[in-house]
GROMACS .gro file of C-alpha atoms in nm:
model
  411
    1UNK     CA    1   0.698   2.582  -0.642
    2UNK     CA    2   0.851   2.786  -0.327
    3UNK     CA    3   0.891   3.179  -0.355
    4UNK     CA    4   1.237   3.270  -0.264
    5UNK     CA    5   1.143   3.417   0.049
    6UNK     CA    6   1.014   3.085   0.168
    7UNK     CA    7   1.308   2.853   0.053
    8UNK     CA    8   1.481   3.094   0.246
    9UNK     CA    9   1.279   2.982   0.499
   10UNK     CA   10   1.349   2.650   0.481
   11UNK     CA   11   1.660   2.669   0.456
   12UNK     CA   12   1.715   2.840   0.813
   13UNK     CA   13   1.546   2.587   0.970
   14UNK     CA   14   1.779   2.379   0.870
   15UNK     CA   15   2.056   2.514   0.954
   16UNK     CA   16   1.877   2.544   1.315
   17UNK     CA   17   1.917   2.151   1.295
   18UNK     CA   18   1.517   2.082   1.287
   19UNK     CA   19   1.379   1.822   1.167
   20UNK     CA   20   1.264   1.878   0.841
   21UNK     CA   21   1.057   1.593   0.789
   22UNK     CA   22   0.763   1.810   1.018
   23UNK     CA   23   0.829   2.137   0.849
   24UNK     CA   24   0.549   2.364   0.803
   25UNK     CA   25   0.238   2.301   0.560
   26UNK     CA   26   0.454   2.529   0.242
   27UNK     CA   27   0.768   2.399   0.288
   28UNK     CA   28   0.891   2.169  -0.036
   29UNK     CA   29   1.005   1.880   0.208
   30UNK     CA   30   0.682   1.778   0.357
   31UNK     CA   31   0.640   1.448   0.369
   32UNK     CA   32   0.324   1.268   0.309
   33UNK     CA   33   0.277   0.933   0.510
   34UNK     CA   34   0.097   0.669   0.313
   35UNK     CA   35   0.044   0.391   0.596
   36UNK     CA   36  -0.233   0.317   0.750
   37UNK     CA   37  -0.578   0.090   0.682
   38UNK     CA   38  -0.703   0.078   0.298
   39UNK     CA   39  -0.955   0.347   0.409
   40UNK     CA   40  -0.714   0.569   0.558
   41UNK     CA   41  -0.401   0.542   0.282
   42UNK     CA   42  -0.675   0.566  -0.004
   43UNK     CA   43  -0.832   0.889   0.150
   44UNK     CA   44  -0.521   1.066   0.207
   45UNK     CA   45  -0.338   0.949  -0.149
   46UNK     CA   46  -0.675   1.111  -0.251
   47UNK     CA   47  -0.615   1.435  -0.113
   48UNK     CA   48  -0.279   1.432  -0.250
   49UNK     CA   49  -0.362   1.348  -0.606
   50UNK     CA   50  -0.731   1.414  -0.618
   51UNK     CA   51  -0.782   1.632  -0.922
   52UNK     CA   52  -0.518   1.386  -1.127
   53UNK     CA   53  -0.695   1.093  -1.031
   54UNK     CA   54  -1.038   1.236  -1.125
   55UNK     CA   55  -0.905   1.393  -1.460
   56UNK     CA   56  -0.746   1.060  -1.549
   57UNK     CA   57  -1.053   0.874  -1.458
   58UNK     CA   58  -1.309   1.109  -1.652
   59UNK     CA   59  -1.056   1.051  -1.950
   60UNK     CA   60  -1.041   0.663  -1.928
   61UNK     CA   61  -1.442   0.674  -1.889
   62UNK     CA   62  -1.516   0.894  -2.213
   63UNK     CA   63  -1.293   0.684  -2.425
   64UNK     CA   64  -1.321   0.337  -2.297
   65UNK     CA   65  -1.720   0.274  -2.173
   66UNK     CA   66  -1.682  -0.099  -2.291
   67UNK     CA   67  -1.416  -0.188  -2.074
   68UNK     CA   68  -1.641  -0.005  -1.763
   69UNK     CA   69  -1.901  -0.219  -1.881
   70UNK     CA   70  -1.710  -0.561  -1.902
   71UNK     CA   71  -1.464  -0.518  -1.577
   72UNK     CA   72  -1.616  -0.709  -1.354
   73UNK     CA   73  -1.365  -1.003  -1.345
   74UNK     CA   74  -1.111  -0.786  -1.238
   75UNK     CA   75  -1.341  -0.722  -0.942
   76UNK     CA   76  -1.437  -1.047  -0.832
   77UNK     CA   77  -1.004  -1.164  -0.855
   78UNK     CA   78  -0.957  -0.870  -0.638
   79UNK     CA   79  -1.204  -0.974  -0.360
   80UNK     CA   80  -1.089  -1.315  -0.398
   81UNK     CA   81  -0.651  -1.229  -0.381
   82UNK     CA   82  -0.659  -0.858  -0.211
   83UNK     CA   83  -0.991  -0.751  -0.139
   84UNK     CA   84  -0.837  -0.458   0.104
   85UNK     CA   85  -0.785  -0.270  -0.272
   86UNK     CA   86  -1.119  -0.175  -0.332
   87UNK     CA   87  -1.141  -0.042   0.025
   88UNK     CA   88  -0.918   0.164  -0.071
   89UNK     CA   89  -1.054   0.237  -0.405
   90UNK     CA   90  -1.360   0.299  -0.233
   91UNK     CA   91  -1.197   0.579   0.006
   92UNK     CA   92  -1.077   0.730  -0.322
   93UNK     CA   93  -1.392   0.731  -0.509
   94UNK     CA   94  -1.596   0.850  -0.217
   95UNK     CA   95  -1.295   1.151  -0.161
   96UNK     CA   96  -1.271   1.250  -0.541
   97UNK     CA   97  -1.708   1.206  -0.602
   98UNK     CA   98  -1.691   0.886  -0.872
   99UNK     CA   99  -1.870   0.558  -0.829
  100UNK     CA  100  -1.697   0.333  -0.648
  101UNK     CA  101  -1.760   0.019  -0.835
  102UNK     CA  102  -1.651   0.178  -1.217
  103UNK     CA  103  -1.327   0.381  -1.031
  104UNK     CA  104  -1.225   0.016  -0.922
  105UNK     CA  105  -1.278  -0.092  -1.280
  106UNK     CA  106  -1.111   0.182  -1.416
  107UNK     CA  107  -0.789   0.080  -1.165
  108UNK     CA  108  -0.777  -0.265  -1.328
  109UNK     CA  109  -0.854  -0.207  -1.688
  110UNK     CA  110  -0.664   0.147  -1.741
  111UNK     CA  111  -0.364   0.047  -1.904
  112UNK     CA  112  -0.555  -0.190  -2.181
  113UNK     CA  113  -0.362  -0.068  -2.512
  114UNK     CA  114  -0.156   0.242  -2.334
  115UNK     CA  115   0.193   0.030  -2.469
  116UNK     CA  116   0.404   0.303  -2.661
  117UNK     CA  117   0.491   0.034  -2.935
  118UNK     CA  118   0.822  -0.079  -2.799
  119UNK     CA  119   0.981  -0.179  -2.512
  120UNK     CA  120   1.117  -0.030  -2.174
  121UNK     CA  121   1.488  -0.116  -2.061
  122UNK     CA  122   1.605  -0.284  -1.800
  123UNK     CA  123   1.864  -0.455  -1.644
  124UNK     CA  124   2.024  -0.605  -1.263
  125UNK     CA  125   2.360  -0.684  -1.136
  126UNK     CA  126   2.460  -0.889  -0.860
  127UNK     CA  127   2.785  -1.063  -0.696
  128UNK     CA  128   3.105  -0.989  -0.897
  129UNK     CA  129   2.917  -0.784  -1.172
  130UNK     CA  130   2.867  -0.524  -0.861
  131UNK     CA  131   3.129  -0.299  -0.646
  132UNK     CA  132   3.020  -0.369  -0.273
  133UNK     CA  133   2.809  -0.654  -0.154
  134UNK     CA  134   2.424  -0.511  -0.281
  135UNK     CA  135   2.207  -0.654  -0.578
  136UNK     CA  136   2.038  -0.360  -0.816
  137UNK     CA  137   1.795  -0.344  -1.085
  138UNK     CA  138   1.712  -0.049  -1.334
  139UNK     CA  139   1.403   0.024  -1.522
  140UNK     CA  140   1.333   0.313  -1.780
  141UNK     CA  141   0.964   0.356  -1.831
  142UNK     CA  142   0.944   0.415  -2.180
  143UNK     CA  143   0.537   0.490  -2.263
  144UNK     CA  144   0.266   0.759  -2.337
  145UNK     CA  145   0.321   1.074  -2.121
  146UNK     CA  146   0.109   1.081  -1.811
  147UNK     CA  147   0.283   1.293  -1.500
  148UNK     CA  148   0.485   1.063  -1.309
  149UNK     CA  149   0.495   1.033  -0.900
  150UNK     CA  150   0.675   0.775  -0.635
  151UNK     CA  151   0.597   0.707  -0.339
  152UNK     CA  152   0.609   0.497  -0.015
  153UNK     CA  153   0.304   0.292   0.072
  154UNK     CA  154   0.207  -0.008   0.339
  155UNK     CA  155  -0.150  -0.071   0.395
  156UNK     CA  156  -0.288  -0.240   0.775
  157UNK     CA  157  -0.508  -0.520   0.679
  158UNK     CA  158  -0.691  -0.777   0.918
  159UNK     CA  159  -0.561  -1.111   0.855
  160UNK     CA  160  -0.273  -0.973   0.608
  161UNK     CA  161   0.111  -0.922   0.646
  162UNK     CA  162   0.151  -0.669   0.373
  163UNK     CA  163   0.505  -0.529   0.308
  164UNK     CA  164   0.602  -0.185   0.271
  165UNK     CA  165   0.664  -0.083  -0.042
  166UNK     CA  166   0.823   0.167  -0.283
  167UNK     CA  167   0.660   0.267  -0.585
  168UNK     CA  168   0.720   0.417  -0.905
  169UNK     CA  169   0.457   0.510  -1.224
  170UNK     CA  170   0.185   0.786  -1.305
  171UNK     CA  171   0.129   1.007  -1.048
  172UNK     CA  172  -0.230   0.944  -1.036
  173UNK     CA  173  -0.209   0.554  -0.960
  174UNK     CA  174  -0.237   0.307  -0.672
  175UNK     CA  175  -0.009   0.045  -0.880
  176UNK     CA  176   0.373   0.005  -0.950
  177UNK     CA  177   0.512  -0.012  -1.304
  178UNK     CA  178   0.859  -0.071  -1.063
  179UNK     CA  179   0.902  -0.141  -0.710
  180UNK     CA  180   1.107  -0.207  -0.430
  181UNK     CA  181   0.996  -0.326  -0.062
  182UNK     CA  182   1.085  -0.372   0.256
  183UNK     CA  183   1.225  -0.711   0.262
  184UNK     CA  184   1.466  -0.611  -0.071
  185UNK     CA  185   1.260  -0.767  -0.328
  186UNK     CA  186   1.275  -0.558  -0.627
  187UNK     CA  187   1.089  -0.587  -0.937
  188UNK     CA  188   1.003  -0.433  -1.313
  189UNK     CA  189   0.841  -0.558  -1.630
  190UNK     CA  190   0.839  -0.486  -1.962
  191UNK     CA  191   0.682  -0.625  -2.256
  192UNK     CA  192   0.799  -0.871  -2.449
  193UNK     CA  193   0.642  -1.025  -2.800
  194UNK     CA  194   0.336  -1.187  -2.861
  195UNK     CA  195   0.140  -1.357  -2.658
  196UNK     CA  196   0.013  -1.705  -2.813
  197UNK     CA  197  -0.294  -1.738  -2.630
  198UNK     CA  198  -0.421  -1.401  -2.496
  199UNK     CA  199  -0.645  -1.356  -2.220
  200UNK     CA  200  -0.799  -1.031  -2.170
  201UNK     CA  201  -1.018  -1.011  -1.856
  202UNK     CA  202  -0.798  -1.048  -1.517
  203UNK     CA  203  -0.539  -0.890  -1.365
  204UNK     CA  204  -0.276  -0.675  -1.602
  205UNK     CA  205   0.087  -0.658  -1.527
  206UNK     CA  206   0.030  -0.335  -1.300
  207UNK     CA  207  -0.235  -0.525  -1.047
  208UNK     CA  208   0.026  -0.878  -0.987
  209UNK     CA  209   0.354  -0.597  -0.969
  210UNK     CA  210   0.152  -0.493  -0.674
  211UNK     CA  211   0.031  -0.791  -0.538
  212UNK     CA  212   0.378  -0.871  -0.562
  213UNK     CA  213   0.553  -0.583  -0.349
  214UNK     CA  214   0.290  -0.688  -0.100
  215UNK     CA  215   0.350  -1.019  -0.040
  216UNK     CA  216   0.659  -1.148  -0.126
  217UNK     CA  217   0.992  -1.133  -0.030
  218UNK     CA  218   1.256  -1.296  -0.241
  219UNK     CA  219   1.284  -1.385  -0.625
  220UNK     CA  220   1.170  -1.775  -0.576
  221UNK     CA  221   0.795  -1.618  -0.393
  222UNK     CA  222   0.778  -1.355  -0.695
  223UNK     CA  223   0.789  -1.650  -0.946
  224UNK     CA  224   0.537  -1.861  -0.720
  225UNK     CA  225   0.278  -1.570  -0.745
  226UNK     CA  226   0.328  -1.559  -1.101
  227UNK     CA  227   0.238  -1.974  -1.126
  228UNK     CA  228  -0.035  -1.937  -0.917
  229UNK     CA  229  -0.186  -1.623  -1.113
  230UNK     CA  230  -0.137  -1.854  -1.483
  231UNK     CA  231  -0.264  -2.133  -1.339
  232UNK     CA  232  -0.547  -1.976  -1.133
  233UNK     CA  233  -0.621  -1.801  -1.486
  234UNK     CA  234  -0.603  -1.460  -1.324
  235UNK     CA  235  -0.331  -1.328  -1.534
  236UNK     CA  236  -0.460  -1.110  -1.845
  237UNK     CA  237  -0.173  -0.924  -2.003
  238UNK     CA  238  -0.394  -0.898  -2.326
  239UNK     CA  239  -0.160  -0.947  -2.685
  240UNK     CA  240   0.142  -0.842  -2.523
  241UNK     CA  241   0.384  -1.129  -2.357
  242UNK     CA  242   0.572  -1.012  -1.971
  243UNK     CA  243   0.911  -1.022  -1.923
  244UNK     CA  244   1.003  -0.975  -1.509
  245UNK     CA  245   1.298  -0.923  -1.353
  246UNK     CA  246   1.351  -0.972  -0.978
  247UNK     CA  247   1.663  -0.891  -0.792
  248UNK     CA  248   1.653  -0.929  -0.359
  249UNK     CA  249   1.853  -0.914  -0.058
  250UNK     CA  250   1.993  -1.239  -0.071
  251UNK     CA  251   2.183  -1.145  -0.431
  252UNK     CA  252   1.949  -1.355  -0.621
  253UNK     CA  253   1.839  -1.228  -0.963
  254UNK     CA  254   1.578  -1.431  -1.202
  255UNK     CA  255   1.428  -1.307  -1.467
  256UNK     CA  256   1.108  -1.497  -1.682
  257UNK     CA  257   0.862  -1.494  -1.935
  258UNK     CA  258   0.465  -1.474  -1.838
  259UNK     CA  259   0.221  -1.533  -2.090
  260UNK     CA  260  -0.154  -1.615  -2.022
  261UNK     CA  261  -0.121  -1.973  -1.991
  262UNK     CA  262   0.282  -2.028  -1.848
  263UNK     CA  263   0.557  -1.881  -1.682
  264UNK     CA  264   0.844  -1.999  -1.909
  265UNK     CA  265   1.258  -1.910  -1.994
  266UNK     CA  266   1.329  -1.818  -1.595
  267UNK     CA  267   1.688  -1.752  -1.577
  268UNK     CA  268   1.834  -1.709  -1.276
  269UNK     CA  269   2.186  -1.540  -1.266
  270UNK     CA  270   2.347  -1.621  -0.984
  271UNK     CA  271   2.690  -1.668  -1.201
  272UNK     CA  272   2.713  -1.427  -1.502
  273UNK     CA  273   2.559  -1.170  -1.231
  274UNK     CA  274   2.433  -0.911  -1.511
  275UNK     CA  275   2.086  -0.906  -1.729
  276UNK     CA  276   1.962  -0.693  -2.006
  277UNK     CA  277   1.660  -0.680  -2.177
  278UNK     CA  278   1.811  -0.483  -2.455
  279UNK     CA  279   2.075  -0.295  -2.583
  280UNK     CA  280   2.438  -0.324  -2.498
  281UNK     CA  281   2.507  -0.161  -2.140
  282UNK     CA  282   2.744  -0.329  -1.960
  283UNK     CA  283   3.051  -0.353  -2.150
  284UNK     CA  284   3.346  -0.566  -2.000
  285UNK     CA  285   3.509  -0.219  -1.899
  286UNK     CA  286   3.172  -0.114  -1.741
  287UNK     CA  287   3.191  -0.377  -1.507
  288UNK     CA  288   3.212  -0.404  -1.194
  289UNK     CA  289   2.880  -0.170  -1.148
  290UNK     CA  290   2.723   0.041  -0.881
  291UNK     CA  291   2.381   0.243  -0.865
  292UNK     CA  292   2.549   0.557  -1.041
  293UNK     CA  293   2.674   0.350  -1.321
  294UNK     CA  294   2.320   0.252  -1.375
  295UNK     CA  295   2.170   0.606  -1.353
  296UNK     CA  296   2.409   0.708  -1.617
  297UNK     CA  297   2.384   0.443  -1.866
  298UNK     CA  298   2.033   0.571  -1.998
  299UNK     CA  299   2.129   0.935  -1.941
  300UNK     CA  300   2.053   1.020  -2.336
  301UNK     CA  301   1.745   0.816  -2.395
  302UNK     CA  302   1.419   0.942  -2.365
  303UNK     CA  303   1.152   0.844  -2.145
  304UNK     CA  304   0.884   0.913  -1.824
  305UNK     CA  305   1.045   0.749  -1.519
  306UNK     CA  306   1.382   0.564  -1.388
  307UNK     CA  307   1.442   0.329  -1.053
  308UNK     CA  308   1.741   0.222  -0.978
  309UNK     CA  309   1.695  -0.003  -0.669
  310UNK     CA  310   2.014  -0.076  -0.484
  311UNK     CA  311   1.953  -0.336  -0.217
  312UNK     CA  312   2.161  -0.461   0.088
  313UNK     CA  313   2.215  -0.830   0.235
  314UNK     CA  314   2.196  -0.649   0.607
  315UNK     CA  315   1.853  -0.436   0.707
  316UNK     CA  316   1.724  -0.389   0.341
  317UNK     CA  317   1.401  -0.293   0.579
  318UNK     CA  318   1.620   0.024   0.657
  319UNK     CA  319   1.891   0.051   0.402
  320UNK     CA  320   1.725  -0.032   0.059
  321UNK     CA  321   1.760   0.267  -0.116
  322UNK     CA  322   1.551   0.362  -0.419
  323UNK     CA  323   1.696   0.591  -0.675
  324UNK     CA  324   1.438   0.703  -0.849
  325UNK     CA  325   1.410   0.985  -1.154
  326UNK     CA  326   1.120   1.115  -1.246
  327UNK     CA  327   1.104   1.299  -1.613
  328UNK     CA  328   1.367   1.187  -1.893
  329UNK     CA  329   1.658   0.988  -1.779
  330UNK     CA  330   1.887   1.319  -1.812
  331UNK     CA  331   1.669   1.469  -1.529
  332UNK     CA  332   1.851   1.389  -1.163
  333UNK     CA  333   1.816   1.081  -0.975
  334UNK     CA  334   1.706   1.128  -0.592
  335UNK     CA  335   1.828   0.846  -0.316
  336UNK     CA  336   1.545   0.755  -0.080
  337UNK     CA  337   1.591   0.527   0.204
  338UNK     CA  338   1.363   0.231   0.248
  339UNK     CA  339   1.366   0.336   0.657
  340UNK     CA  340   1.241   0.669   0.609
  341UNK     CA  341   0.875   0.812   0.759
  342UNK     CA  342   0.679   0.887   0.463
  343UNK     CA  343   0.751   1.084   0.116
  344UNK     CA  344   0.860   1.393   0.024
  345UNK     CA  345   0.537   1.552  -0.112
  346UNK     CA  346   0.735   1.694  -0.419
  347UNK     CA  347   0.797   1.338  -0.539
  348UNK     CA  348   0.433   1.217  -0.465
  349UNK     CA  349   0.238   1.473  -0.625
  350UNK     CA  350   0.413   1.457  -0.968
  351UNK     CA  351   0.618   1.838  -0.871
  352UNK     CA  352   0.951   1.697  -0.917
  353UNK     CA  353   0.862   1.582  -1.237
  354UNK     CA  354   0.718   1.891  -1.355
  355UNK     CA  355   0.995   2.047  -1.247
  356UNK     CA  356   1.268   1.828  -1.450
  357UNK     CA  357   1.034   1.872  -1.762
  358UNK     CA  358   1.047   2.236  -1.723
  359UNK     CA  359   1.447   2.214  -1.699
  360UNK     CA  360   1.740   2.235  -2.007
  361UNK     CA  361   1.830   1.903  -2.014
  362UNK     CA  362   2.235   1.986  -2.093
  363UNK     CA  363   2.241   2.129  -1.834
  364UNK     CA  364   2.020   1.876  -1.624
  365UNK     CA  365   2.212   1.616  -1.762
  366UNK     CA  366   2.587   1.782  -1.649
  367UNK     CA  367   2.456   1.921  -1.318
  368UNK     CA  368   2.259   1.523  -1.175
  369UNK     CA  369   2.635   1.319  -1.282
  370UNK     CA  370   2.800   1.603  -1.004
  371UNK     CA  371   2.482   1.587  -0.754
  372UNK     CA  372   2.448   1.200  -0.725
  373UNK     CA  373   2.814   1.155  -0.694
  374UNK     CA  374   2.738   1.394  -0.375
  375UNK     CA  375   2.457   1.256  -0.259
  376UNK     CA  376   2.581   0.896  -0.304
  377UNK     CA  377   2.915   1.014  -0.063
  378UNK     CA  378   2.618   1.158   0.214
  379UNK     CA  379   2.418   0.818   0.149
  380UNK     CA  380   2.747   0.617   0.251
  381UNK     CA  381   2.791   0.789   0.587
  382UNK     CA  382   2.431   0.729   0.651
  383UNK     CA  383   2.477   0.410   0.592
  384UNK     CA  384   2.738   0.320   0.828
  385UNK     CA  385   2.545   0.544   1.075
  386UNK     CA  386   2.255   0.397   1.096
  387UNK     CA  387   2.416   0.003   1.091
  388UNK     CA  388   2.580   0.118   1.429
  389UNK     CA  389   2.222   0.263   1.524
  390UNK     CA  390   2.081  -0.080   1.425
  391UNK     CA  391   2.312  -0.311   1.656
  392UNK     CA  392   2.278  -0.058   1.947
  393UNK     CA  393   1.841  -0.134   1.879
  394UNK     CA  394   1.821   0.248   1.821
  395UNK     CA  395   1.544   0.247   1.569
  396UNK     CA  396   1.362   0.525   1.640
  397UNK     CA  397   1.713   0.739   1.647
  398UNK     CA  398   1.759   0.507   1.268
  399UNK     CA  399   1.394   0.593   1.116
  400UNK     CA  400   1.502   0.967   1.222
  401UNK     CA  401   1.838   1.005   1.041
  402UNK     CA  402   1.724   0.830   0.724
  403UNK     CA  403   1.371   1.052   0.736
  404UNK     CA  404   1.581   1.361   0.724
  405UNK     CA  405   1.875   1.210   0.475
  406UNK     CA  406   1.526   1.164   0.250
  407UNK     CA  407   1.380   1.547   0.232
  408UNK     CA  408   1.729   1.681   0.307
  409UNK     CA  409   1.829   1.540  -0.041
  410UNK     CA  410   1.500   1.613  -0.224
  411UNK     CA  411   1.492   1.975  -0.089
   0.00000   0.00000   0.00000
């Protein structure tokens, strides 16, 4: 955290009107810019989050040497679907002094048997169950405690057209356990029964969420990657069944059941325009909803991480934004424009959620309802202000207001 002296600091420059975004190496709104080649995004990630990602990787390796020892389907899937992941596992390894070939296990096998025994909550709204003309999704990450972090991520591969994406899960990882990208597809899972027949070598839920935020755009292409993973016999969930919920900048929401062997019960809900995995938010007075409704509605359960995603028909590529909250759901949730340069270092490297942890959470609770209501009144005017940037083609001037809207707020 900042001395006083140096928040001080901060704060002058801006009220000097600079830019923010390339404030000086101690100042809490640096931004960290994950972009880049799988070499260059996993070397500087490792930088960020070196000493988590080693501590988290010793850990896995003490306790689970038979899953290092029997990973290597999980390799040879990943050279075959997105080989450009263990080049960037490799620039990881290399940067925090583990073998590459068991830190690449370790990424695929690490959440074997982490579930916390019940399920995470979720739920998306579109058309009249909405006020204004975006879809949204909410997840609470309900699991084991592990520091959580968020960030923004695209990766330059030859031959690929990987999307930009918005993350959300431990602070340490290169996965999402929710997302949002560029195009407005946005995505969770939780778990969801039994599966029948189990398959426990592949891909886990973590790995396809990711393959996911890369590479497809709407709901329909989500469900076609999880097909092609069942059918390829990729998918490996383990005991546990997947239930997924996709939301995207059309208004579309689907949600459906992945077991091993089938994709099965996909709903879409283009009419009703509300699901829930459980519980009993909305009500028929909660409705119509916006992203605030949604940040409030978990406000007294208990849990690691929140996103609410809210995403537009027009630009989602600039004007998704991604609510996100990291500690329990009392802690504050902070907007973040899709269009933004980069990440606010506090919310990469796990300091925001520290932070929250550290806070009373009465008083975190009554003091996020008053800041979001702000911050959601400074989102709208950046909203219309960058639309009118868009149809003049000023997108560097865009990228530049929503850069600053993003560490303005977190600072």
């Amino acid at each position: 955290m900042l001395c006083r002296s140096a928040i001080a600091v901060v704060l002058t420059v801006m009220t000097l009107g600079l830019r923010v975004a390339i404030a000086e190496e101690q100042s809490a709104a640096k931004c960290v810019v994950l972009e880049g080649t799988p070499e260059e995004v996993g070397g500087k990630f490792a930088r960020l989050n070196g000493k988590k990602i080693k501590a988290d990787f010793e850990r896995f390796a003490r306790e689970n040497q038979n899953l290092l020892k029997g990973g290597t389907e999980y390799l040879e899937i990943t050279k075959r679907l997105a080989p450009y992941w263990l080049a960037e596992a490799t620039a990881v390894a290399k940067e925090i002094g583990v073998d590459p070939t068991l830190f690449a296990i370790y990424l695929g096998a690490k959440y074997r048997g982490v579930n916390a025994g019940h399920e995470c909550i979720s739920y998306a709204a579109t058309g009249k169950a909405t006020k204004g003309d975006k879809a949204l999704l909410h997840k609470l990450r309900q699991n084991r405690f592990r520091l959580q972090g968020a960030y923004f991520k695209k990766i330059v591969a030859q031959g690929k057209c990987l999307h930009r994406f918005f993350r959300v899960g431990d602070v340490h990882g290169l996965e999402p356990c929710m997302f949002v990208n560029e195009k407005g597809l946005a995505s969770c899972h939780v778990q969801c029964g039994r599966d029948p027949q189990p398959r426990w070598k592949g891909w886990m839920t973590h790995s396809l969420s990711r393959y996911i935020a890369e590479n497809a755009a709407t709901c329909q292409e989500a469900l076609d990657i999880l097909e092609m993973t069942c059918k390829g016999g990729y998918y490996a969930g383990g005991k546990i069944g997947t239930r997924w919920t996709f939301a995207d900048a059309s208004g579309d929401i689907v949600t459906a059941l992945q077991h091993a062997k089938a994709v099965s019960k996909i709903d879409w809900a283009r009419e009703k325009g509300f699901v829930l995995n459980k519980g009993k938010f909305p009500s028929e007075d909660d409705l119509p909803v916006d992203a605030l409704a949604m940040n409030e509605a978990l406000r007294k359960e208990t849990g690691l991480c929140s996103l609410t995603a809210e995403v537009p028909k027009e630009h989602p590529e600039f004007l998704t934004c991604a609510w996100v909250s990291l500690g329990n759901p009392s802690s504050v949730y902070v907007p973040l424009f899709m269009g933004g340069r980069g990440t606010p270092v506090s919310i990469a490297d796990g300091a925001l959620h520290s932070l929250n942890r550290s806070a009373d959470r009465d008083r975190m609770a009554a003091e996020a309802r008053q800041f979001e209501r702000k911050a959601q009144e400074k989102k709208q005017k950046v909203e219309h202000q960058v639309a009118g940037l868009m149809k003049e083609g000023s997108k560097t001037e865009a990228i530049e207001m929503l850069t600053e809207f993003n560490t303005d707020i977190t600072l």
